[in-house]
Short mmCIF file of C-alpha atoms in Angstrom, two decimals:
data_model
loop_
_atom_site.label_atom_id
_atom_site.label_comp_id
_atom_site.label_asym_id
_atom_site.label_seq_id
_atom_site.Cartn_x
_atom_site.Cartn_y
_atom_site.Cartn_z
CA UNK A 271 -50.52 -10.63 15.35
CA UNK A 272 -50.66 -9.02 12.11
CA UNK A 273 -47.63 -9.93 9.82
CA UNK A 274 -45.70 -7.25 8.35
CA UNK A 275 -45.05 -7.39 4.54
CA UNK A 276 -41.42 -7.53 3.99
CA UNK A 277 -40.32 -6.10 0.71
CA UNK A 278 -36.90 -6.40 -0.66
CA UNK A 279 -35.27 -3.77 -2.84
CA UNK A 280 -33.11 -5.81 -5.41
CA UNK A 281 -32.15 -2.93 -7.36
CA UNK A 282 -30.55 -1.09 -4.55
CA UNK A 283 -28.55 -4.44 -3.71
CA UNK A 284 -27.45 -4.66 -7.58
CA UNK A 285 -26.08 -1.32 -7.34
CA UNK A 286 -24.41 -2.16 -4.14
CA UNK A 287 -22.80 -5.37 -5.63
CA UNK A 288 -21.22 -2.96 -8.36
CA UNK A 289 -19.06 -1.29 -5.79
CA UNK A 290 -15.79 -3.09 -4.87
CA UNK A 291 -16.44 -5.07 -1.74
CA UNK A 292 -20.16 -4.42 -1.98
CA UNK A 293 -21.20 -7.88 -3.13
CA UNK A 294 -19.87 -9.47 -0.06
CA UNK A 295 -23.11 -8.34 1.85
CA UNK A 296 -24.80 -11.44 0.02
CA UNK A 297 -22.85 -13.93 2.36
CA UNK A 298 -23.89 -12.59 5.66
CA UNK A 299 -26.11 -14.94 7.69
CA UNK A 300 -26.59 -12.57 10.42
CA UNK A 301 -24.38 -14.58 13.25
CA UNK A 302 -23.56 -11.17 15.06
CA UNK A 303 -19.73 -12.23 15.42
CA UNK A 304 -19.20 -8.43 14.01
CA UNK A 305 -21.18 -6.70 16.72
CA UNK A 306 -19.12 -8.55 19.40
CA UNK A 307 -16.01 -7.15 18.27
CA UNK A 308 -17.17 -3.65 17.22
CA UNK A 309 -15.86 -0.72 19.42
CA UNK A 310 -18.44 1.34 17.87
CA UNK A 311 -21.26 -0.80 19.10
CA UNK A 312 -19.93 -1.19 22.22
CA UNK A 313 -19.81 2.71 22.75
CA UNK A 314 -22.87 3.67 21.18
CA UNK A 315 -26.43 1.95 20.87
CA UNK A 316 -27.07 3.45 17.52
CA UNK A 317 -24.39 1.32 15.76
CA UNK A 318 -24.80 -2.30 15.01
CA UNK A 319 -23.19 -3.94 11.89
CA UNK A 320 -25.22 -6.88 11.95
CA UNK A 321 -28.27 -4.75 11.54
CA UNK A 322 -26.68 -2.93 8.96
CA UNK A 323 -26.00 -5.77 6.88
CA UNK A 324 -29.56 -6.95 7.58
CA UNK A 325 -30.71 -3.71 6.03
CA UNK A 326 -28.36 -4.20 3.08
CA UNK A 327 -30.00 -7.53 2.52
CA UNK A 328 -33.34 -5.96 2.49
CA UNK A 329 -32.24 -3.18 0.40
CA UNK A 330 -33.40 -0.58 2.99
CA UNK A 331 -31.97 2.33 1.04
CA UNK A 332 -33.88 5.17 3.34
CA UNK A 333 -32.38 3.76 6.53
CA UNK A 334 -29.10 3.27 5.21
CA UNK A 335 -28.48 6.29 3.06
CA UNK A 336 -30.71 8.74 4.98
CA UNK A 337 -28.93 11.73 6.44
CA UNK A 338 -29.21 10.04 9.97
CA UNK A 339 -27.61 6.72 8.61
CA UNK A 340 -25.63 5.02 11.31
CA UNK A 341 -22.90 3.78 8.91
CA UNK A 342 -21.02 7.00 9.54
CA UNK A 343 -20.34 6.17 13.21
CA UNK A 344 -18.10 3.26 12.09
CA UNK A 345 -14.61 3.58 13.47
CA UNK A 346 -12.97 1.79 10.41
CA UNK A 347 -10.98 -0.60 12.92
CA UNK A 348 -11.46 -3.73 10.69
CA UNK A 349 -12.32 -5.83 13.43
CA UNK A 350 -15.37 -7.00 11.72
CA UNK A 351 -13.32 -8.13 8.91
CA UNK A 352 -11.01 -10.07 11.02
CA UNK A 353 -13.72 -11.79 12.97
CA UNK A 354 -16.68 -12.43 10.15
CA UNK A 355 -16.99 -16.39 9.47
CA UNK A 356 -18.29 -15.56 6.28
CA UNK A 357 -16.04 -13.40 4.69
CA UNK A 358 -18.50 -10.42 4.41
CA UNK A 359 -16.14 -8.02 5.27
CA UNK A 360 -18.46 -5.61 6.88
CA UNK A 361 -16.51 -2.51 6.93
CA UNK A 362 -16.02 -2.78 3.25
CA UNK A 363 -19.85 -2.92 2.66
CA UNK A 364 -20.05 0.03 4.95
CA UNK A 365 -17.60 1.83 2.76
CA UNK A 366 -19.52 0.82 -0.49
CA UNK A 367 -22.69 2.14 1.32
CA UNK A 368 -20.76 5.47 2.20
CA UNK A 369 -19.64 5.71 -1.67
CA UNK A 370 -23.57 5.51 -2.38
CA UNK A 371 -24.35 8.12 0.27
CA UNK A 372 -21.90 10.56 -1.45
CA UNK A 373 -23.64 10.02 -4.67
CA UNK A 374 -26.83 10.48 -3.14
CA UNK A 375 -25.46 13.55 -1.68
CA UNK A 376 -26.62 12.17 1.79
CA UNK A 377 -22.88 12.25 3.21
CA UNK A 378 -21.86 14.49 6.22
CA UNK A 379 -20.78 17.69 4.85
CA UNK A 380 -17.29 17.49 6.38
CA UNK A 381 -16.58 14.36 4.28
CA UNK A 382 -15.96 16.81 1.22
CA UNK A 383 -13.72 18.95 3.34
CA UNK A 384 -11.81 16.06 4.69
CA UNK A 385 -11.01 14.76 1.07
CA UNK A 386 -10.88 17.70 -1.18
CA UNK A 387 -7.03 18.42 -0.51
CA UNK A 388 -6.09 14.96 -2.10
CA UNK A 389 -7.88 15.73 -5.15
CA UNK A 390 -6.80 19.30 -5.44
CA UNK A 391 -3.13 19.09 -4.27
CA UNK A 392 -2.36 15.15 -4.32
CA UNK A 393 -1.95 15.29 -0.59
CA UNK A 394 -4.47 14.99 2.38
CA UNK A 395 -2.67 17.77 4.30
CA UNK A 396 -2.57 20.91 3.05
CA UNK A 397 1.25 22.00 2.10
CA UNK A 398 1.16 25.49 3.64
CA UNK A 399 4.09 27.83 4.50
CA UNK A 400 3.93 26.72 7.84
CA UNK A 401 4.58 23.18 7.12
CA UNK A 402 7.96 24.51 5.04
CA UNK A 403 8.87 26.36 7.99
CA UNK A 404 8.48 23.51 10.45
CA UNK A 405 10.32 21.02 8.29
CA UNK A 406 13.14 23.70 7.90
CA UNK A 407 13.42 24.23 11.82
CA UNK A 408 13.86 20.27 12.22
CA UNK A 409 16.41 20.15 9.70
CA UNK A 410 14.09 18.00 7.26
CA UNK A 411 14.57 18.18 3.49
CA UNK A 412 12.65 20.04 1.02
CA UNK A 413 9.47 17.97 0.05
CA UNK A 414 9.45 16.07 -3.30
CA UNK A 415 7.44 17.40 -6.02
CA UNK A 416 3.82 15.92 -6.17
CA UNK A 417 2.71 14.73 -9.68
CA UNK A 418 -0.83 16.14 -9.33
CA UNK A 419 -1.21 16.15 -13.46
CA UNK A 420 -0.74 12.41 -13.54
CA UNK A 421 -3.30 12.02 -10.41
CA UNK A 422 -5.80 14.12 -12.05
CA UNK A 423 -5.42 12.48 -15.29
CA UNK A 424 -6.22 9.10 -13.93
CA UNK A 425 -8.98 10.17 -12.03
CA UNK A 426 -10.89 11.73 -14.85
CA UNK A 427 -14.12 10.06 -15.85
CA UNK A 428 -14.42 8.32 -19.23
CA UNK A 429 -16.74 11.13 -20.75
CA UNK A 430 -14.84 14.10 -19.45
CA UNK A 431 -11.47 12.59 -20.69
CA UNK A 432 -13.31 12.31 -24.34
CA UNK A 433 -14.44 15.92 -23.58
CA UNK A 434 -11.17 17.06 -22.95
CA UNK A 435 -9.48 15.16 -25.74
CA UNK A 436 -12.08 16.76 -28.03
CA UNK A 437 -11.17 20.21 -26.36
CA UNK A 438 -7.60 19.52 -27.32
CA UNK A 439 -8.26 18.62 -30.67
CA UNK A 440 -10.42 21.94 -31.30
CA UNK A 441 -7.46 23.90 -29.77
CA UNK A 442 -5.02 22.50 -32.03
CA UNK B 100 19.71 -2.66 3.17
CA UNK B 101 18.42 0.09 0.63
CA UNK B 102 14.46 1.04 0.85
CA UNK B 103 12.19 3.49 -0.59
CA UNK B 104 10.66 5.45 2.18
CA UNK B 105 6.91 6.01 1.50
CA UNK B 106 6.25 9.18 3.90
CA UNK B 107 2.40 9.51 3.15
CA UNK B 108 1.13 13.04 4.23
CA UNK B 109 0.46 12.79 8.03
CA UNK B 110 4.13 12.16 8.80
CA UNK B 111 6.06 14.74 6.37
CA UNK B 112 3.20 17.45 6.83
CA UNK B 113 1.43 17.18 10.00
CA UNK B 114 4.00 15.44 12.13
CA UNK B 115 7.62 16.05 10.87
CA UNK B 116 8.88 14.89 14.13
CA UNK B 117 8.09 11.48 13.25
CA UNK B 118 9.88 11.85 9.79
CA UNK B 119 12.92 13.28 11.69
CA UNK B 120 12.87 10.30 14.07
CA UNK B 121 12.95 7.68 11.24
CA UNK B 122 15.56 9.67 9.50
CA UNK B 123 17.81 9.63 12.73
CA UNK B 124 17.21 5.92 13.72
CA UNK B 125 17.23 3.77 10.77
CA UNK B 126 20.66 4.53 9.34
CA UNK B 127 22.05 3.18 12.82
CA UNK B 128 20.10 -0.03 12.06
CA UNK B 129 21.91 -0.15 8.56
CA UNK B 130 19.15 1.29 6.29
CA UNK B 131 19.75 3.57 3.89
CA UNK B 132 16.65 5.46 2.73
CA UNK B 133 16.37 6.31 -0.92
CA UNK B 134 13.81 8.93 -1.35
CA UNK B 135 12.05 9.34 -4.63
CA UNK B 136 9.79 11.84 -6.53
CA UNK B 137 6.30 11.04 -7.68
CA UNK B 138 4.21 9.63 -4.89
CA UNK B 139 1.00 11.15 -3.98
CA UNK B 140 -1.15 10.62 -0.80
CA UNK B 141 -1.66 6.98 -0.44
CA UNK B 142 -4.84 7.68 -0.32
CA UNK B 143 -6.12 7.59 3.12
CA UNK B 144 -8.14 4.51 3.88
CA UNK B 145 -10.91 6.13 5.94
CA UNK B 146 -12.17 9.48 4.06
CA UNK B 147 -11.13 9.13 0.56
CA UNK B 148 -12.22 5.64 0.48
CA UNK B 149 -15.63 6.51 1.78
CA UNK B 150 -15.76 8.92 -0.78
CA UNK B 151 -14.81 7.04 -3.81
CA UNK B 152 -13.35 3.57 -3.33
CA UNK B 153 -12.66 3.08 -7.29
CA UNK B 154 -10.73 6.40 -7.03
CA UNK B 155 -9.09 5.49 -3.71
CA UNK B 156 -7.91 2.29 -5.45
CA UNK B 157 -6.62 3.88 -8.53
CA UNK B 158 -4.25 6.50 -6.78
CA UNK B 159 -3.00 3.88 -4.74
CA UNK B 160 -2.34 1.45 -7.61
CA UNK B 161 -0.51 4.78 -9.23
CA UNK B 162 1.82 4.88 -6.14
CA UNK B 163 2.37 1.26 -6.56
CA UNK B 164 3.19 1.49 -10.12
CA UNK B 165 5.81 4.11 -9.28
CA UNK B 166 7.37 2.05 -6.80
CA UNK B 167 7.41 -1.07 -9.09
CA UNK B 168 9.54 0.93 -11.79
CA UNK B 169 12.17 1.49 -9.18
CA UNK B 170 12.89 -2.22 -8.62
CA UNK B 171 13.11 -1.78 -4.61
CA UNK B 172 10.84 -2.64 -1.74
CA UNK B 173 8.88 0.21 -0.23
CA UNK B 174 8.68 1.03 3.44
CA UNK B 175 5.81 2.98 5.15
CA UNK B 176 5.89 4.13 8.66
CA UNK B 177 2.37 5.08 8.75
CA UNK B 178 -0.24 2.86 9.51
CA UNK B 179 -2.74 4.34 7.27
CA UNK B 180 -0.47 4.28 4.09
CA UNK B 181 0.36 0.29 4.97
CA UNK B 182 -3.49 -0.23 5.54
CA UNK B 183 -4.14 1.50 1.85
CA UNK B 184 -1.39 -0.16 -0.32
CA UNK B 185 -1.62 -3.49 1.11
CA UNK B 186 -5.26 -3.73 0.86
CA UNK B 187 -5.05 -2.22 -2.79
CA UNK B 188 -2.54 -5.02 -3.41
CA UNK B 189 -4.79 -7.54 -2.11
CA UNK B 190 -7.93 -6.34 -4.13
CA UNK B 191 -6.16 -6.24 -7.29
CA UNK B 192 -4.58 -9.63 -7.12
CA UNK B 193 -8.00 -10.93 -6.19
CA UNK B 194 -10.01 -9.49 -8.71
CA UNK B 195 -8.47 -9.52 -12.40
CA UNK B 196 -11.32 -7.41 -13.98
CA UNK B 197 -10.85 -4.57 -11.41
CA UNK B 198 -7.01 -4.93 -11.97
CA UNK B 199 -7.93 -4.41 -15.71
CA UNK B 200 -10.34 -1.33 -15.01
CA UNK B 201 -7.35 0.27 -12.78
CA UNK B 202 -4.70 -0.37 -15.50
CA UNK B 203 -7.06 1.05 -18.06
CA UNK B 204 -6.74 4.14 -16.05
CA UNK B 205 -2.90 4.08 -15.46
CA UNK B 206 -2.41 3.58 -19.06
CA UNK B 207 -3.28 7.21 -19.77
CA UNK B 208 -0.09 8.11 -18.01
CA UNK B 209 2.08 5.19 -19.46
CA UNK B 210 1.87 3.49 -16.13
CA UNK B 211 1.09 -0.17 -15.27
CA UNK B 212 0.52 -2.02 -12.22
CA UNK B 213 1.83 -5.43 -12.22
CA UNK B 214 1.69 -6.71 -8.94
CA UNK B 215 5.60 -7.32 -8.11
CA UNK B 216 6.36 -4.46 -5.68
CA UNK B 217 6.91 -5.65 -1.82
CA UNK B 218 5.14 -2.96 0.52
CA UNK B 219 6.18 -3.33 4.03
CA UNK B 220 6.26 -1.43 7.42
CA UNK B 221 9.31 -0.25 9.14
CA UNK B 222 8.54 -2.22 12.20
CA UNK B 223 8.30 -5.33 10.30
CA UNK B 224 11.31 -4.79 8.08
CA UNK B 225 13.08 -4.38 11.66
CA UNK B 226 11.47 -7.64 12.82
CA UNK B 227 11.84 -9.86 9.76
CA UNK B 228 14.57 -8.60 7.82
CA UNK B 229 17.00 -6.95 10.17
CA UNK B 230 16.39 -8.73 13.22
CA UNK B 231 15.77 -7.42 16.69
CA UNK B 232 19.61 -7.87 17.92
CA UNK B 233 20.35 -5.29 15.22
CA UNK B 234 18.11 -2.76 17.39
CA UNK B 235 19.77 -4.11 20.62
CA UNK B 236 23.15 -3.46 19.30
CA UNK B 237 22.18 0.20 18.49
CA UNK B 238 21.31 1.09 22.00
CA UNK B 239 23.56 3.51 23.69
CA UNK B 240 21.35 4.92 26.70
CA UNK B 241 19.59 2.63 28.78
CA UNK B 242 15.83 2.86 28.94
CA UNK B 243 15.86 0.32 31.72
CA UNK B 244 12.63 0.76 34.15
CA UNK B 245 10.91 3.05 31.65
CA UNK B 246 7.42 1.13 30.96
CA UNK B 247 5.51 1.91 28.13
CA UNK B 248 1.85 1.50 27.39
CA UNK B 249 1.76 0.19 23.82
CA UNK B 250 -1.19 1.22 21.56
CA UNK B 251 -1.24 -1.08 18.56
CA UNK B 252 -3.88 0.86 16.52
CA UNK B 253 -6.12 -1.11 14.25
CA UNK B 254 -4.63 -0.86 10.49
CA UNK B 255 -1.29 -2.17 10.95
CA UNK B 256 -2.78 -5.35 12.11
CA UNK B 257 -6.39 -5.97 10.55
CA UNK B 258 -7.40 -7.38 8.63
CA UNK B 259 -4.49 -9.97 9.23
CA UNK B 260 -5.18 -11.89 5.82
CA UNK B 261 -4.07 -8.80 4.27
CA UNK B 262 -1.43 -7.32 6.63
CA UNK B 263 0.48 -10.37 7.40
CA UNK B 264 2.37 -8.71 10.51
CA UNK B 265 0.97 -10.40 13.37
CA UNK B 266 -1.79 -12.03 15.37
CA UNK B 267 -4.32 -9.59 15.54
CA UNK B 268 -5.90 -10.65 18.97
CA UNK B 269 -2.47 -11.24 20.59
CA UNK B 270 0.39 -9.09 18.90
CA UNK B 271 3.81 -8.88 20.09
CA UNK B 272 5.76 -7.06 17.39
CA UNK B 273 5.54 -3.53 19.07
CA UNK B 274 6.24 -5.13 22.60
CA UNK B 275 9.23 -6.92 21.32
CA UNK B 276 10.32 -3.78 19.49
CA UNK B 277 10.11 -1.83 22.76
CA UNK B 278 11.70 -4.47 24.73
CA UNK B 279 14.63 -4.58 22.30
CA UNK B 280 15.30 -0.90 23.19
CA UNK B 281 15.51 -1.90 26.78
CA UNK B 282 12.28 -0.44 27.75
CA UNK B 283 9.51 -2.52 29.60
CA UNK B 284 6.26 -2.91 27.80
CA UNK B 285 3.14 -2.66 30.01
CA UNK B 286 -0.30 -4.78 29.62
CA UNK B 287 -3.22 -2.78 30.01
CA UNK B 288 -6.83 -3.71 29.43
CA UNK B 289 -7.52 -1.26 26.48
CA UNK B 290 -4.53 -2.07 24.54
CA UNK B 291 -6.23 -3.03 21.25
CA UNK B 292 -9.06 -0.79 21.59
CA UNK B 293 -9.43 1.62 18.53
CA UNK B 294 -8.52 5.28 19.03
CA UNK B 295 -11.90 6.04 17.54
CA UNK B 296 -10.73 8.58 15.12
CA UNK B 297 -12.26 7.18 11.63
CA UNK B 298 -15.86 7.77 13.55
CA UNK B 299 -17.67 10.68 12.11
CA UNK B 300 -18.91 11.84 15.21
CA UNK B 301 -18.22 14.53 18.07
CA UNK B 302 -18.24 12.35 21.19
CA UNK B 303 -17.57 8.81 20.40
CA UNK B 304 -14.10 9.16 19.37
CA UNK B 305 -13.48 10.90 22.85
CA UNK B 306 -15.22 8.12 24.77
CA UNK B 307 -13.02 5.44 23.12
CA UNK B 308 -9.80 7.73 23.74
CA UNK B 309 -10.92 8.16 27.40
CA UNK B 310 -11.57 4.48 27.83
CA UNK B 311 -7.88 3.81 26.74
CA UNK B 312 -6.17 6.72 28.97
CA UNK B 313 -8.06 5.46 31.95
CA UNK B 314 -6.85 2.11 31.33
CA UNK B 315 -3.17 3.31 30.91
CA UNK B 316 -3.58 5.42 34.06
CA UNK B 317 -4.28 2.40 35.93
CA UNK B 318 -1.22 0.48 34.75
CA UNK B 319 0.95 3.26 35.81
CA UNK B 320 2.81 3.41 32.74
CA UNK B 321 5.31 6.19 32.13
CA UNK B 322 4.37 6.91 28.66
CA UNK B 323 2.12 5.64 25.67
CA UNK B 324 3.93 4.26 22.58
CA UNK B 325 2.53 3.69 19.12
CA UNK B 326 3.44 3.81 15.52
CA UNK B 327 0.11 5.45 13.79
CA UNK B 328 -0.09 8.98 13.13
CA UNK B 329 -3.70 9.04 13.23
CA UNK B 330 -3.93 7.55 16.53
CA UNK B 331 -1.29 10.04 17.50
CA UNK B 332 -3.67 12.98 16.80
CA UNK B 333 -6.31 11.20 18.94
CA UNK B 334 -4.12 10.91 21.83
CA UNK B 335 -2.03 13.94 21.99
CA UNK B 336 -4.23 16.60 20.96
CA UNK B 337 -7.31 14.31 21.86
CA UNK B 338 -6.00 14.65 25.74
CA UNK B 339 -6.17 18.36 25.59
CA UNK B 340 -9.77 17.85 23.94
CA UNK B 341 -10.83 15.73 27.06
CA UNK B 342 -9.15 18.21 29.37
CA UNK B 343 -11.11 21.06 27.85
CA UNK B 344 -14.68 19.46 27.18
CA UNK B 345 -14.61 16.84 29.96
CA UNK B 346 -12.16 18.35 32.61
CA UNK B 347 -10.15 15.29 32.99
CA UNK B 348 -6.41 15.45 32.86
CA UNK B 349 -4.37 12.28 32.13
CA UNK B 350 -0.98 13.98 31.26
CA UNK B 351 0.19 10.67 29.46
CA UNK B 352 3.03 11.76 27.01
CA UNK B 353 2.48 9.86 23.71
CA UNK B 354 5.52 8.95 22.16
CA UNK B 355 6.15 7.72 18.45
CA UNK B 356 8.33 4.47 18.89
CA UNK B 357 10.91 5.72 16.47
CA UNK B 358 11.27 8.63 18.86
CA UNK B 359 11.86 6.36 21.59
CA UNK B 360 14.27 4.36 19.67
CA UNK B 361 16.21 7.68 19.09
CA UNK B 362 16.50 8.32 22.96
CA UNK B 363 17.65 4.79 23.29
CA UNK B 364 20.17 5.63 20.53
CA UNK B 365 21.42 8.43 22.47
CA UNK B 366 19.63 11.17 20.75
CA UNK B 367 18.40 14.28 22.66
CA UNK B 368 14.47 14.84 22.96
CA UNK B 369 14.57 17.57 20.42
CA UNK B 370 16.66 15.73 18.12
CA UNK B 371 13.80 13.50 17.67
CA UNK B 372 11.12 16.41 17.93
CA UNK B 373 9.72 15.58 21.24
CA UNK B 374 9.27 19.18 22.02
CA UNK B 375 6.58 19.74 19.29
CA UNK B 376 4.20 17.31 21.18
CA UNK B 377 1.04 19.00 23.26
CA UNK B 378 1.62 16.76 26.07
CA UNK B 379 5.02 17.10 27.27
CA UNK B 380 7.33 14.18 28.07
CA UNK B 381 9.20 16.14 30.78
CA UNK B 382 8.70 13.41 33.55
CA UNK B 383 9.55 10.44 31.44
CA UNK B 384 12.50 12.32 29.96
CA UNK B 385 13.91 13.07 33.44
CA UNK B 386 14.08 9.49 34.13
CA UNK B 387 15.76 8.78 30.62
CA UNK B 388 17.92 11.67 30.17
CA UNK B 389 18.49 12.79 33.79
#
C-alpha cells in the first residue's frame, strides 16, 4: 500500500495557539471521549469533534476554515469540555477556529447578522418600539440606559484608537 | 437580601414575561432587586464569541467591572449570561497576561476588572443562600399532582469546573426547586439533551428538539419547565416550526420556572405573562387555577 505523505501546517497551529483557548488543541490524544457525549455527532454524521481536533493538530486549514467546514454544526453544549480527560476544551478550540474563519471571511453569512446588534446597540436583541410597548403592557419599568460609547471605546483596535486620537487632536 | 439583577438581552427584550415573573416572585422570597444602569449584552456565548473571542471577553469584563464597583453580588436569570460571565471570570483568573490585555482596554474608560465580584444564578441563590424552605413557605396555591418535565439546558451546568452549580451528569437543582413549589418533577430520557439552538444548521436543531419532545410526550408530563430563554425559543416557537415543517404536534406548554413559582405563590397566569407563549398552557392551567 502506498504511503500518503502527511504534512503538518505548523504556521496554522501557531496562529490557533494565539487565540484564547486555541492552544489547548495541543493536548489532544484522540481518545474520542468528546465524540461519545457530543449531541451534534449523535444527530449528524458530518460532525466529529475528535476529527476536528486531529485536523487542528495537522493544521488542515482548508478542511477547517473552508465554507463547508463542519465546525458550524457544533451545538455549543460544553459536553466535550466536561468530559475531556486532557483539558483540551474542544468547544473552545472550535470557537477559536470560528474566529479564524471570521477573519478569513468564510463564516456563514448569518453570523454577522446575529452579532451586528451588539456592536451597533450594545444589546443582542433590537430595542424596537414593539419591545417598549410589550414591556409597558406587562407593567415593566423603562429600560436602563445602555453605555454604547464605553463599549465602542474598549472594542477599538489599537491602530484605530490612535487614529481617532490623532483626529481629535486635529479637530482641536 | 439585596442583589443586582443582570437581565441580559433575551429576558427584557425578547421574553419580558420572564423578567416579569422574576420581579413578581423574588420579593416573596425576601430578595430585593437593585437595578443599575450601565450593563450591556453579556455578550452572548455562542454567536458573538464565535465572531471574536477577545472582544467577547472584553465586553464581559466591562460588565463585571461595572458590577464590582457596586460592592454587591450580581445575579443572572439567563443561562447564557451566567455562562459568559462565569467563563470570563475563569479565563481572567487563569491567565494573567489575558487579564492585563483586557484591563488595558478597560483603562480607556477608567475601569478595571479586579476579580472580586461574585456572579450567581437566581436558582443557585435560592438553593444556597436562601434555602428551599423559603420557597416552600412562599407557596399559596397547591401544585400537587402537576407533573413537570425539566429541561436543564447546557450552559447552567457545563463546564462544571467553571459553573459550580451541580453535577453535570446527575443534576438535581431544578428538580428540587420544582418539588419545593409542590409540583412533581418527572424523569424523561432526554432530560439533559441540548436544545440544539447553537448549531448553525436548519434541520439539526429541529431533530434535537423533536427528540426531547417525543421523550417528554412518553413521560406524560403536563408541561416542560426550564430556566434558559434560548432553550425556550427552541421549544416554544420550535414546536410551531416542527408542526409546520414536519407535521408533528406535541402541544406541550413550556414554562419558565419562575412563572411556575409565580403560579404557586398565587399569581394569575397573566400576572406571570403565560398568555404571551405560542404554545398555550390552558390544559395545565385548568389543573392549577381551575
